[in-house]
Amino acid sequence: MSHTAFIRPDAGQSLSEEVGQTVELALEGMTCAACAARIEKGLNKLPGVEAAVNFANEKAQVRYTGLSVEDLIARVEKIGYAATVSTQATRDDEKARKLVQYQADCRQFAIAALLTLPLVAQMGWMFSGDMHSHQDVLPRWLQFLLATPVQLWIGWRFYVGAWHALFPSMGGGGGNMDVLVALGTGAAWLFSTVVLFAGLHEHVYFEASATVITLVLLGKLLETRAKVKTGEAIEALIRLQPQTATLFKDGEYRTVPVDSLIPGDVFVVRGGESVPVDGEVIEGTSSVNEAMLTGESLPVDKAVGARVLAATVNGNGQLVCRATGVGSHTLLAGIIRLVEAAQGSKAPVQRLADQVAAVFVPVVVGIALLTFVLGWWWLGAFTPALINAVAVLVIACPCALGLATPTAIMVGTGNGAQHGILIRNAAALELAEKLNVLAVDKTGTLTLGQPQVTDVLPAPGITEERLLMLAASLEQGATHPLAQAVVARAAGLPLQAPAAVEVLVGKGLRGRVGDQMLMLGSPASLAELGHAADDVVLAPLQSAGKTVVGLLADDRLMGWLAIADPLRQSTAAAVARLRDMGVEVLMLTGDNPRTAAAIAAQLGIKRFEAEVLPQRKAEVIAELRAAGKHVGMVGDGINDAPALAAADVSFAMGAGSDVALEAADITLMRNDLAGIAAAISLSRATLRKIRQNLFFAFIYNVLGIPLAALGMLNPVIAGAAMAASSVSVVTNSLLLKRWKAA
């Protein structure tokens, strides 16, 4: 994506928005947040590289200059992990590879469980308080034979991961979950093996080492399944894409793969079929269900000239369409890219978790060593001190910490996409939670954006037709809704081509039509030129909420046009809901004070500014932010660019275009202010889950490590608790799926 002026650098831009090449890497071999931090740190050490690694979806977003993708992959491999380029085309290969790995892990877990079950069966004696008799239920040589394959074969992955993590020559130099599991279970197994073969009169802990490894594997399997569910929203969007299309070419219909369509191809969508690509209707009428993209439950009528979008479902009629966007250029493909980028980005709140994960494992190893030394000195017994140290190593896993934020972000952004709320990145999602002021433009935001000329007031000696013809001739090249309303009212009149057209920002339009220099502008801008409006004539129009513009021809007043843009039916309720959420709605409009006051009164907006130039909108937002307010701005991404750039979070409504997807921090697929309230509600729900997850992850270790150090947790119980912690965090994030847009 190209960088746009609408996004503030401090609003959490994704890496792809910067200068340089970008690539997404699919990673293999990560076991915890420390692994993700190590890969991220290793990549960022390369010159010209900025990387962000997401442990939850096992992806790395990398921006790089002066290097090749092969250099990036080689760096990841040197650190001890595997990486491949992730694209739309390789998605199926990634899923197949992960499925094969998951099936292999399931088989290894089954074998580990079978070997561990006899060892677990004897633990009843341990929990009954007879700490000596449980050692004799199974012969020690049998315990060794059962535990050793679990430790050295099935658990070999932990030793490999620990080796890569610890040794700088392999690109490591830190610790991760593998280090903790390898040290903990390895110490228990090695101690027990020495006791067995040396004939010592000490307890053996083969059941602890085997059971911990088995429980860790079970936890990772459950975690993998839960993580897959967090990405279901993306998968649902991908499944929407039709695989075939009915192409009409050379007088015949042919069923062809969607990938073979090119812009300009004519295709047919029969009743009940999905639209294969973005297109324009050239024949037929029907209604199309666009809920899967916009969240709008009511079907949208389509006729000749209407736009249709890939993956939407046609009703009963048949539509003949011309392809305008295919492949990666459909709106659906843009949405998928946007959601993937958001799910792979980092929220500022995650920085704390990253900082903790970076030092977590070395600190835990230090605590375990201290537990062992002090325990041996205090208790005067080697074995209990060792087991307490093992319990510390086993229970302290940074997995839950690493999953706390990204899983909630993935579910939240995915759920938002299903409701027509497209969030550009995790930072925008976090910032939206804090908004307490929402600045809005009037036209197209509070109103329908479909204005009509209601009153034509020519000056003495000028006919209505002459006034309309001149105004529409000047406006016919403009894209503003008010300009389109003037052109529509002049339909059938002989318009002339304008020349030397100049936009007077915030004031109007100037240009030459025929041999006359025209200016069309607001009453205030015309008053500056000495043509004050008759207040008796204009006041009733403005008080009715109408916008009034005047036309000058060679510095002569030709008359006035009154334009009305009906309010959206849902706007008043949306303003009330935002107010109930603690968000003040501030209307900033270039319209006159009377019109602005009338609109504000109808909507219950307490504060507004009228006759505001674009730059003044940005100044108002800057003033509010300087006063400690968190400000959002709703605009069209063009005329309101300065204000959008000044706001904490920028919103675009009723996107339907790639431009809108790139312009705003949050894009709403429907032209409805209620979507802003829904986006803020989703942001608050997501951040609430993140805070809950971080609390659970921190409190788990804050309580668990001291209990283990004091000998109050058996290593087996510690292993079960560690596995449960990661699953509980992901499960809590999945509860976000219950969120619904009110």
XYZ file of C-alpha atoms in Angstrom:
742
model
C 0.000 0.000 0.000
C 1.136 3.479 -0.606
C 1.669 5.923 2.190
C -1.084 8.532 2.430
C -1.206 11.891 4.091
C -4.252 10.928 6.098
C -2.474 8.642 8.541
C -0.520 10.137 11.407
C 2.851 8.437 11.947
C 2.064 8.085 15.648
C -1.299 6.457 14.993
C 0.329 3.064 14.577
C 0.903 2.678 10.893
C 1.523 -0.799 9.623
C 4.962 -1.503 8.274
C 3.636 -1.779 4.757
C 2.817 1.915 4.696
C 6.446 2.989 4.903
C 9.009 3.383 2.173
C 10.696 0.132 1.171
C 9.709 -3.396 0.316
C 7.518 -5.443 2.580
C 7.042 -9.171 3.003
C 5.055 -11.412 5.287
C 6.872 -14.499 6.538
C 5.183 -17.607 7.865
C 7.233 -18.883 10.812
C 7.686 -22.395 12.169
C 9.139 -23.641 15.430
C 8.009 -20.917 17.855
C 6.958 -22.250 21.250
C 6.376 -19.091 23.282
C 6.505 -15.306 23.316
C 10.245 -15.371 23.956
C 10.717 -17.118 20.599
C 8.755 -14.382 18.848
C 10.791 -11.721 20.637
C 14.038 -13.432 19.632
C 13.095 -13.623 15.953
C 11.930 -10.020 15.985
C 15.137 -8.863 17.662
C 17.297 -10.916 15.291
C 15.592 -9.532 12.187
C 15.716 -5.965 13.448
C 19.487 -6.242 13.891
C 19.820 -6.503 10.114
C 20.509 -3.141 8.430
C 17.441 -1.528 6.875
C 15.008 -3.995 8.457
C 11.965 -3.330 10.628
C 10.079 -6.432 11.724
C 7.094 -7.229 13.903
C 6.500 -10.863 14.880
C 3.070 -12.107 15.946
C 3.233 -15.221 18.099
C -0.512 -15.874 17.813
C -0.682 -16.180 14.020
C 2.977 -17.220 13.610
C 3.684 -14.488 11.074
C 6.304 -11.763 10.720
C 5.584 -8.463 8.973
C 8.932 -7.222 7.645
C 9.888 -3.995 5.896
C 13.363 -4.053 4.404
C 15.714 -2.164 2.122
C 19.005 -3.235 0.603
C 18.438 -6.940 1.337
C 16.654 -9.855 -0.278
C 13.914 -12.061 1.102
C 16.447 -14.897 1.094
C 18.586 -12.871 3.515
C 15.623 -12.519 5.869
C 14.792 -16.231 5.730
C 18.450 -17.136 6.279
C 18.506 -14.927 9.368
C 15.421 -16.644 10.795
C 16.955 -20.053 10.115
C 20.203 -19.018 11.806
C 18.232 -18.088 14.906
C 16.871 -21.639 14.895
C 13.463 -21.377 13.257
C 12.011 -21.881 9.791
C 10.404 -19.254 7.561
C 8.666 -19.121 4.199
C 7.106 -16.264 2.269
C 3.396 -16.029 3.046
C 1.112 -14.952 0.213
C -2.453 -15.568 -0.862
C -1.157 -18.278 -3.171
C 0.799 -20.089 -0.447
C -2.008 -20.006 2.123
C -3.220 -23.515 1.275
C 0.342 -24.862 1.499
C 0.741 -23.238 4.931
C -2.507 -24.793 6.144
C -1.501 -28.215 4.787
C 1.927 -27.980 6.425
C 0.428 -26.980 9.759
C -2.121 -29.780 9.515
C 0.634 -32.353 8.923
C 2.578 -30.996 11.907
C -0.540 -30.989 14.071
C -1.279 -34.615 13.160
C 2.320 -35.598 13.947
C 2.070 -33.821 17.313
C -1.185 -35.662 18.036
C 0.498 -39.008 17.374
C 3.443 -38.133 19.598
C 1.095 -37.009 22.336
C -0.841 -40.281 22.100
C 2.391 -42.274 22.451
C 3.552 -40.082 25.334
C 0.186 -40.470 27.070
C 0.311 -44.281 26.762
C 3.837 -44.409 28.191
C 3.018 -41.916 30.957
C -0.285 -43.441 32.062
C 1.283 -46.251 34.149
C 3.553 -43.683 35.805
C 0.590 -41.450 36.624
C -1.386 -44.380 38.025
C 1.094 -44.813 40.852
C 0.802 -41.162 41.878
C -2.271 -41.956 44.000
C 0.071 -43.076 46.709
C 1.933 -39.797 46.544
C -1.239 -37.755 46.990
C -2.369 -40.072 49.817
C 0.671 -38.914 51.808
C 2.721 -42.111 51.509
C 5.706 -40.566 49.768
C 7.789 -43.745 49.983
C 5.476 -46.517 48.875
C 4.657 -44.967 45.487
C 8.231 -45.552 44.395
C 7.772 -49.278 44.660
C 4.470 -49.708 42.777
C 6.397 -50.053 39.534
C 9.960 -51.340 39.435
C 12.364 -48.502 38.937
C 13.839 -50.089 35.820
C 10.300 -50.153 34.292
C 9.769 -46.523 35.224
C 13.044 -45.736 33.457
C 11.976 -47.626 30.330
C 8.635 -45.826 30.241
C 9.963 -42.333 30.932
C 13.086 -42.343 28.768
C 11.336 -42.412 25.326
C 9.100 -39.561 26.489
C 12.092 -37.592 27.718
C 14.647 -38.201 24.973
C 12.515 -38.932 21.911
C 9.215 -37.107 22.241
C 10.784 -34.384 24.374
C 13.790 -33.974 22.074
C 12.159 -30.901 20.527
C 12.628 -29.053 23.807
C 16.351 -29.758 23.857
C 16.742 -28.618 20.240
C 14.774 -25.444 20.947
C 16.775 -24.768 24.110
C 20.078 -25.256 22.248
C 19.116 -22.732 19.577
C 17.874 -20.314 22.222
C 20.915 -20.398 24.464
C 23.878 -20.413 22.145
C 24.739 -17.131 20.380
C 26.626 -19.003 17.677
C 23.235 -20.265 16.538
C 21.742 -16.784 16.615
C 20.246 -17.220 20.071
C 21.587 -15.881 23.290
C 18.417 -15.938 25.390
C 15.857 -18.232 26.898
C 12.407 -19.519 26.022
C 9.867 -22.095 27.106
C 12.052 -24.876 25.684
C 14.829 -23.904 28.085
C 12.483 -24.088 31.066
C 10.967 -27.445 30.086
C 14.313 -28.974 29.095
C 15.999 -27.857 32.326
C 13.098 -28.853 34.558
C 12.248 -32.253 33.137
C 15.876 -33.021 32.263
C 16.972 -32.405 35.849
C 14.228 -34.666 37.233
C 14.957 -37.451 34.714
C 18.754 -37.240 35.081
C 18.571 -37.234 38.890
C 16.262 -40.254 38.851
C 18.514 -42.086 36.385
C 21.570 -41.522 38.583
C 19.648 -42.767 41.641
C 18.553 -45.887 39.727
C 21.931 -46.927 38.334
C 23.951 -45.858 41.376
C 21.633 -47.788 43.698
C 21.045 -44.765 45.903
C 18.308 -44.716 48.544
C 16.521 -41.643 47.174
C 13.141 -41.018 45.572
C 12.950 -41.131 41.784
C 10.830 -38.713 39.758
C 10.437 -40.408 36.395
C 6.672 -39.825 36.582
C 7.217 -36.082 37.040
C 9.493 -35.655 34.001
C 7.293 -37.766 31.685
C 4.011 -36.267 32.888
C 5.216 -32.691 32.524
C 6.305 -33.281 28.923
C 3.002 -34.987 28.129
C 1.006 -32.148 29.683
C 3.045 -29.524 27.851
C 2.327 -31.307 24.568
C -1.365 -31.466 25.437
C -1.365 -27.773 26.257
C 0.299 -26.898 22.939
C -2.228 -29.007 21.027
C -5.154 -27.302 22.761
C -3.479 -23.938 22.239
C -3.019 -24.652 18.525
C -6.686 -25.552 18.126
C -7.754 -22.434 19.989
C -5.391 -20.232 17.947
C -6.916 -21.597 14.743
C -10.313 -20.396 15.959
C -8.963 -16.875 16.470
C -8.243 -16.737 12.738
C -11.638 -18.038 11.654
C -12.807 -14.577 10.590
C -10.092 -14.395 7.933
C -10.870 -17.916 6.798
C -14.558 -17.009 6.557
C -13.711 -14.033 4.342
C -11.498 -16.189 2.148
C -14.234 -18.807 1.792
C -16.551 -16.114 0.456
C -14.532 -15.873 -2.734
C -16.285 -17.786 -5.554
C -14.146 -20.194 -7.514
C -15.930 -19.978 -10.879
C -17.726 -17.385 -12.978
C -20.117 -17.488 -15.934
C -18.325 -15.630 -18.714
C -20.272 -14.297 -21.711
C -17.976 -14.127 -24.708
C -18.410 -14.528 -28.459
C -22.145 -15.032 -28.007
C -21.875 -17.975 -25.624
C -21.799 -18.652 -21.897
C -18.809 -20.449 -20.415
C -17.984 -21.452 -16.846
C -14.410 -20.368 -16.160
C -12.166 -20.070 -13.096
C -12.493 -16.698 -11.402
C -8.722 -16.241 -11.651
C -8.988 -16.163 -15.451
C -11.213 -13.050 -15.554
C -9.649 -9.756 -16.608
C -11.038 -6.212 -16.390
C -13.568 -5.626 -19.154
C -14.825 -9.216 -19.297
C -18.606 -9.557 -19.299
C -20.015 -12.067 -16.825
C -23.481 -13.160 -15.805
C -24.757 -13.577 -12.264
C -27.929 -15.657 -12.069
C -30.386 -15.596 -9.203
C -28.921 -17.022 -6.000
C -25.322 -16.972 -7.282
C -22.393 -15.120 -5.747
C -20.837 -12.244 -7.658
C -17.391 -13.533 -8.761
C -15.496 -10.206 -9.035
C -16.142 -6.495 -8.655
C -18.057 -5.107 -11.586
C -20.611 -2.705 -13.045
C -24.116 -3.754 -14.047
C -24.684 -3.282 -17.773
C -27.969 -5.165 -18.043
C -30.718 -6.370 -15.723
C -32.093 -5.492 -12.314
C -31.989 -7.370 -9.032
C -31.277 -6.978 -5.352
C -27.960 -8.091 -3.864
C -27.224 -9.183 -0.307
C -24.033 -7.353 0.747
C -24.215 -8.247 4.450
C -21.039 -10.340 4.290
C -19.027 -7.216 3.414
C -20.962 -4.303 4.858
C -22.962 -5.827 7.710
C -26.082 -4.297 6.124
C -28.911 -6.795 6.580
C -31.225 -5.391 3.865
C -30.558 -6.290 0.217
C -29.385 -3.457 -2.031
C -31.203 -2.807 -5.315
C -29.006 -2.987 -8.404
C -29.727 -1.608 -11.858
C -27.703 -0.548 -14.904
C -24.670 1.465 -13.762
C -24.668 0.101 -10.205
C -21.542 -1.374 -8.690
C -21.462 -5.016 -7.583
C -18.854 -6.521 -5.286
C -17.177 -9.905 -5.267
C -18.648 -12.478 -2.846
C -22.002 -10.699 -2.455
C -25.080 -12.818 -3.226
C -27.521 -11.996 -5.997
C -31.253 -12.211 -5.363
C -33.824 -13.470 -7.871
C -32.976 -11.353 -10.907
C -30.224 -11.922 -13.450
C -27.427 -9.374 -13.795
C -25.040 -8.938 -16.687
C -21.924 -7.145 -15.486
C -18.609 -5.864 -16.756
C -15.597 -6.746 -14.593
C -13.847 -3.725 -13.077
C -11.770 -5.297 -10.301
C -10.367 -8.819 -10.372
C -7.924 -10.898 -8.356
C -6.178 -8.852 -5.705
C -7.973 -5.700 -6.887
C -11.427 -6.609 -5.581
C -12.813 -4.925 -2.500
C -12.953 -8.318 -0.758
C -9.244 -8.893 -1.425
C -8.525 -5.438 -0.027
C -10.530 -6.211 3.094
C -8.649 -9.500 3.591
C -5.301 -7.704 3.256
C -6.413 -5.028 5.700
C -7.627 -7.524 8.310
C -4.481 -9.637 7.973
C -2.301 -6.563 8.431
C -4.303 -5.518 11.487
C -4.079 -8.988 13.008
C -0.332 -9.035 12.436
C 0.274 -5.581 13.917
C 1.104 -4.779 17.525
C -0.920 -2.665 19.901
C 1.006 -0.258 22.146
C -0.374 -2.125 25.173
C 1.662 -5.156 24.085
C 4.950 -3.373 24.697
C 4.851 -4.218 28.389
C 4.344 -7.906 27.647
C 7.217 -7.844 25.142
C 9.531 -6.192 27.655
C 8.645 -8.742 30.327
C 9.031 -11.690 27.936
C 12.510 -10.488 26.947
C 13.860 -10.928 30.485
C 11.391 -13.478 31.803
C 13.257 -16.745 31.194
C 16.650 -15.626 32.595
C 14.889 -14.316 35.704
C 13.006 -17.594 36.158
C 16.181 -19.651 35.758
C 17.788 -17.440 38.405
C 14.823 -17.955 40.756
C 14.985 -21.719 40.201
C 18.714 -21.776 40.945
C 18.169 -19.697 44.064
C 15.335 -22.019 45.119
C 17.621 -25.014 44.747
C 20.566 -23.497 46.637
C 18.554 -21.996 49.479
C 16.282 -25.029 49.702
C 19.205 -27.411 49.984
C 20.818 -25.183 52.615
C 17.617 -24.613 54.590
C 16.186 -28.130 54.375
C 19.510 -29.902 54.399
C 18.169 -32.281 51.739
C 19.148 -32.328 48.088
C 16.068 -34.005 46.599
C 13.276 -31.666 47.839
C 15.352 -28.640 46.839
C 15.814 -30.036 43.341
C 12.119 -30.852 42.904
C 11.086 -27.367 44.064
C 13.492 -25.859 41.524
C 12.042 -28.125 38.820
C 8.528 -26.961 39.737
C 9.614 -23.324 39.377
C 11.033 -24.011 35.917
C 7.960 -25.905 34.777
C 5.249 -23.527 35.977
C 6.923 -20.376 34.654
C 6.033 -20.266 30.978
C 5.719 -17.000 29.009
C 3.210 -18.496 26.542
C 0.155 -16.946 28.185
C 1.903 -13.570 28.247
C 2.677 -13.782 24.550
C -0.857 -14.801 23.607
C -2.674 -12.246 25.768
C -2.697 -9.344 23.303
C -2.456 -10.810 19.765
C -5.245 -13.356 20.223
C -7.648 -10.649 21.387
C -6.564 -8.399 18.500
C -7.125 -11.218 16.000
C -10.613 -12.010 17.268
C -11.570 -8.339 17.653
C -10.460 -7.220 14.181
C -11.936 -10.333 12.586
C -15.267 -9.815 14.307
C -15.200 -6.181 13.260
C -14.684 -7.143 9.602
C -17.726 -9.406 9.763
C -19.755 -6.408 10.955
C -18.428 -4.043 8.283
C -15.850 -2.387 10.568
C -12.391 -2.502 8.991
C -9.624 -1.653 11.445
C -6.325 -0.724 9.856
C -4.034 -1.738 12.709
C -3.974 -2.696 16.358
C -2.898 0.785 17.441
C -6.043 2.315 15.917
C -8.132 -0.285 17.729
C -6.505 0.627 21.023
C -6.787 4.388 20.468
C -10.483 4.167 19.557
C -11.228 2.928 23.072
C -10.041 6.242 24.531
C -12.047 8.607 22.303
C -14.198 11.108 24.149
C -14.775 13.609 21.314
C -15.891 12.775 17.778
C -15.579 15.551 15.192
C -17.891 15.112 12.216
C -18.478 16.858 8.935
C -22.103 17.430 7.973
C -22.492 16.500 4.331
C -22.441 12.757 3.764
C -21.764 12.020 7.415
C -24.789 13.281 9.300
C -26.775 13.610 6.089
C -27.446 11.145 3.293
C -24.955 12.820 0.983
C -27.671 12.977 -1.693
C -28.540 16.681 -1.724
C -31.126 18.246 -4.007
C -31.647 21.812 -5.146
C -34.913 22.883 -3.514
C -35.019 26.615 -4.263
C -33.777 28.664 -7.234
C -33.736 32.414 -6.504
C -32.513 34.396 -9.546
C -31.553 38.045 -9.276
C -33.756 40.610 -11.012
C -33.486 40.252 -14.768
C -32.091 36.721 -14.611
C -34.175 33.629 -15.391
C -34.052 30.401 -13.347
C -32.818 28.541 -16.434
C -29.956 30.989 -16.948
C -28.900 30.787 -13.307
C -29.011 26.985 -13.305
C -27.232 26.670 -16.663
C -24.312 28.839 -15.603
C -23.978 27.248 -12.149
C -24.178 23.692 -13.510
C -21.704 24.463 -16.325
C -19.165 25.567 -13.724
C -19.911 22.620 -11.389
C -20.120 19.789 -13.918
C -16.533 18.665 -13.359
C -16.713 18.757 -9.544
C -17.275 15.658 -7.395
C -18.708 17.277 -4.256
C -22.311 16.144 -3.502
C -23.552 19.762 -3.601
C -22.057 20.225 -7.059
C -23.696 17.039 -8.264
C -27.034 18.277 -6.932
C -26.736 21.479 -9.004
C -25.832 19.516 -12.149
C -28.749 17.123 -11.573
C -31.218 20.019 -11.236
C -29.965 21.474 -14.535
C -30.591 18.241 -16.455
C -31.788 19.032 -19.967
C -30.247 22.503 -20.093
C -27.487 23.236 -22.658
C -24.382 23.240 -20.449
C -21.068 24.705 -21.600
C -17.600 23.395 -20.884
C -15.849 25.424 -18.161
C -12.261 26.628 -18.422
C -9.593 27.662 -15.907
C -11.596 26.145 -13.056
C -10.081 26.876 -9.643
C -11.169 25.482 -6.292
C -11.203 28.142 -3.577
C -10.700 25.952 -0.519
C -13.547 26.443 1.941
C -15.089 29.237 -0.164
C -16.301 27.941 -3.503
C -15.420 27.493 -7.146
C -14.213 29.901 -9.815
C -13.862 29.470 -13.554
C -14.718 30.750 -17.019
C -17.841 29.683 -18.878
C -18.091 31.172 -22.351
C -16.918 34.762 -22.084
C -17.923 35.166 -18.437
C -15.840 34.658 -15.283
C -18.029 32.883 -12.755
C -17.749 32.301 -9.044
C -20.025 30.036 -7.045
C -19.693 30.251 -3.288
C -21.252 30.637 0.136
C -22.995 33.860 1.253
C -20.008 34.649 3.475
C -17.489 34.338 0.630
C -19.650 36.456 -1.673
C -20.079 39.060 1.075
C -16.294 39.440 1.175
C -16.537 40.483 -2.478
C -19.212 43.087 -1.736
C -22.320 41.042 -2.500
C -24.043 40.631 0.857
C -27.135 38.437 0.851
C -30.604 39.680 1.742
C -31.106 38.217 5.205
C -34.888 38.334 4.840
C -34.640 35.983 1.865
C -31.904 33.639 3.095
C -32.685 33.335 6.818
C -35.788 31.111 6.398
C -33.870 28.796 4.070
C -30.876 28.474 6.381
C -33.045 28.034 9.463
C -34.666 25.096 7.680
C -31.265 23.436 7.471
C -30.657 24.213 3.816
C -27.289 25.152 2.329
C -27.334 28.334 0.250
C -24.814 29.204 -2.474
C -24.654 32.226 -4.742
C -23.363 32.791 -8.268
C -21.393 35.770 -9.540
C -20.864 36.428 -13.264
C -18.231 39.090 -13.998
C -18.747 40.381 -10.461
C -22.530 40.610 -10.919
C -24.845 38.638 -8.605
C -26.870 36.179 -10.679
C -28.882 34.672 -7.814
C -28.981 32.038 -5.101
C -29.528 28.286 -4.934
C -30.804 26.496 -1.827
C -29.772 22.860 -1.420
C -31.183 20.402 1.101
C -29.502 17.171 2.134
C -31.828 15.004 4.253
C -30.510 13.660 7.541
C -29.984 9.936 7.846
C -32.772 8.304 9.805
C -30.283 6.609 12.121
C -28.144 9.687 12.823
C -30.069 11.072 15.815
C -30.063 7.675 17.549
C -26.337 7.266 16.803
C -25.546 10.681 18.299
C -27.549 9.762 21.400
C -25.722 6.444 21.735
C -22.333 8.107 21.416
C -23.334 10.596 24.082
C -24.374 7.723 26.361
C -20.936 6.178 25.774
C -19.289 9.375 26.986
C -18.335 10.586 23.497
C -19.216 14.180 22.627
C -20.170 14.765 18.992
C -18.722 17.999 17.603
C -19.988 19.153 14.206
C -17.456 21.057 12.095
C -19.027 22.333 8.895
C -18.315 24.886 6.232
C -22.015 25.722 6.143
C -23.488 28.915 7.589
C -24.336 29.239 11.299
C -28.109 29.117 10.812
C -28.024 25.909 8.791
C -25.526 24.356 11.203
C -27.683 25.341 14.199
C -30.781 23.843 12.608
C -29.040 20.532 11.889
C -27.462 20.419 15.357
C -30.826 21.069 17.030
C -32.481 18.240 15.108
C -29.732 15.792 16.129
C -29.208 16.865 19.720
C -25.639 18.029 19.037
C -24.688 20.533 21.703
C -21.527 21.911 20.126
C -20.743 22.919 16.562
C -18.672 25.336 14.526
C -19.915 26.774 11.235
C -18.186 28.345 8.230
C -15.090 26.343 9.137
C -12.309 26.093 6.567
C -10.487 22.726 6.271
C -7.424 24.064 8.051
C -9.558 25.394 10.903
C -10.977 21.889 11.421
C -7.444 20.645 11.997
C -6.795 23.519 14.393
C -9.925 22.719 16.419
C -8.854 19.078 16.732
C -5.321 20.097 17.704
C -6.732 22.418 20.379
C -8.901 19.639 21.789
C -5.976 17.226 21.911
C -3.821 19.855 23.591
C -6.546 20.126 26.225
C -6.198 16.408 26.961
C -9.078 15.153 24.821
C -8.881 12.040 22.653
C -10.402 13.024 19.324
C -11.733 11.022 16.415
C -12.563 12.556 13.039
C -15.070 11.360 10.454
C -14.472 12.634 6.930
C -14.162 11.742 3.273
C -10.349 11.536 3.299
C -9.935 14.312 0.726
C -11.344 17.709 1.727
C -10.925 16.809 5.384
C -7.353 15.545 5.042
C -5.817 18.054 7.510
C -8.412 17.221 10.169
C -8.043 13.480 9.621
C -4.297 13.789 10.002
C -4.690 15.814 13.208
C -7.088 13.376 14.892
C -6.133 10.475 17.160
C -8.226 8.140 15.012
C -9.624 8.867 11.541
C -12.827 7.238 10.277
C -14.167 6.842 6.736
C -17.811 5.909 6.238
C -19.356 3.948 3.411
C -16.048 3.086 1.839
C -16.658 0.698 -1.005
C -13.317 1.670 -2.523
C -9.641 0.884 -2.156
C -8.970 4.594 -1.609
C -11.087 4.616 1.543
C -9.371 1.464 2.785
C -6.030 3.238 2.554
C -7.218 6.613 3.826
C -8.587 5.935 7.281
C -7.523 4.224 10.487
C -10.992 2.666 10.686
C -13.243 2.212 7.660
C -16.976 1.597 7.953
C -18.542 -0.220 5.038
C -21.932 1.402 5.696
C -22.847 5.074 5.462
C -24.090 5.145 9.023
C -22.786 7.066 12.026
C -23.960 4.153 14.183
C -20.935 2.284 12.867
C -18.662 4.715 14.731
C -20.362 3.832 17.999
C -20.027 0.150 17.137
C -16.312 0.574 16.357
C -15.691 2.307 19.689
C -17.713 -0.401 21.468
C -15.627 -3.113 19.764
C -12.425 -1.309 20.711
C -13.480 -1.123 24.351
C -14.508 -4.790 24.404
C -11.190 -5.856 22.839
C -9.059 -3.778 25.206
C -11.054 -5.146 28.115
C -10.154 -8.679 27.018
C -6.496 -7.732 26.579
C -6.328 -6.346 30.107
C -8.042 -9.439 31.486
C -5.585 -11.668 29.620
C -2.560 -9.716 30.814
C -3.869 -9.824 34.377
C -4.382 -13.596 34.208
C -0.937 -14.117 32.656
C 0.837 -11.953 35.230
C -1.084 -13.177 38.282
C -0.537 -16.789 37.237
C 3.224 -16.340 37.413
C 3.166 -13.964 40.402
C 1.329 -16.599 42.453
C 2.638 -19.777 40.842
C 6.385 -19.167 41.043
C 6.456 -18.428 44.815
C 4.233 -21.454 45.538
C 6.550 -23.683 43.512
C 9.642 -22.209 45.181
C 8.161 -22.924 48.625
C 7.518 -26.551 47.746
C 3.734 -26.175 47.620
C 3.420 -27.310 43.987
C 4.433 -30.686 42.646
C 6.087 -30.458 39.181
C 3.205 -32.424 37.667
C 0.633 -29.968 39.001
C 2.862 -27.122 37.836
C 2.941 -28.617 34.334
C -0.831 -28.926 34.235
C -1.225 -25.334 35.427
C 1.203 -24.095 32.787
C -0.737 -25.841 30.020
C -4.044 -24.523 31.348
C -2.824 -20.923 31.508
C -2.247 -20.577 27.762
C -5.509 -22.280 26.881
C -7.451 -20.076 29.299
C -6.025 -16.874 27.798
C -6.924 -17.910 24.241
C -10.356 -19.091 25.349
C -10.986 -15.754 27.045
C -10.085 -13.978 23.805
C -12.503 -16.191 21.891
C -15.319 -14.881 24.090
C -15.016 -11.685 22.022
C -16.919 -13.538 19.305
C -20.018 -12.880 21.384
C -19.681 -9.144 20.741
C -22.403 -7.785 18.512
C -22.846 -4.352 16.990
C -25.890 -2.831 18.697
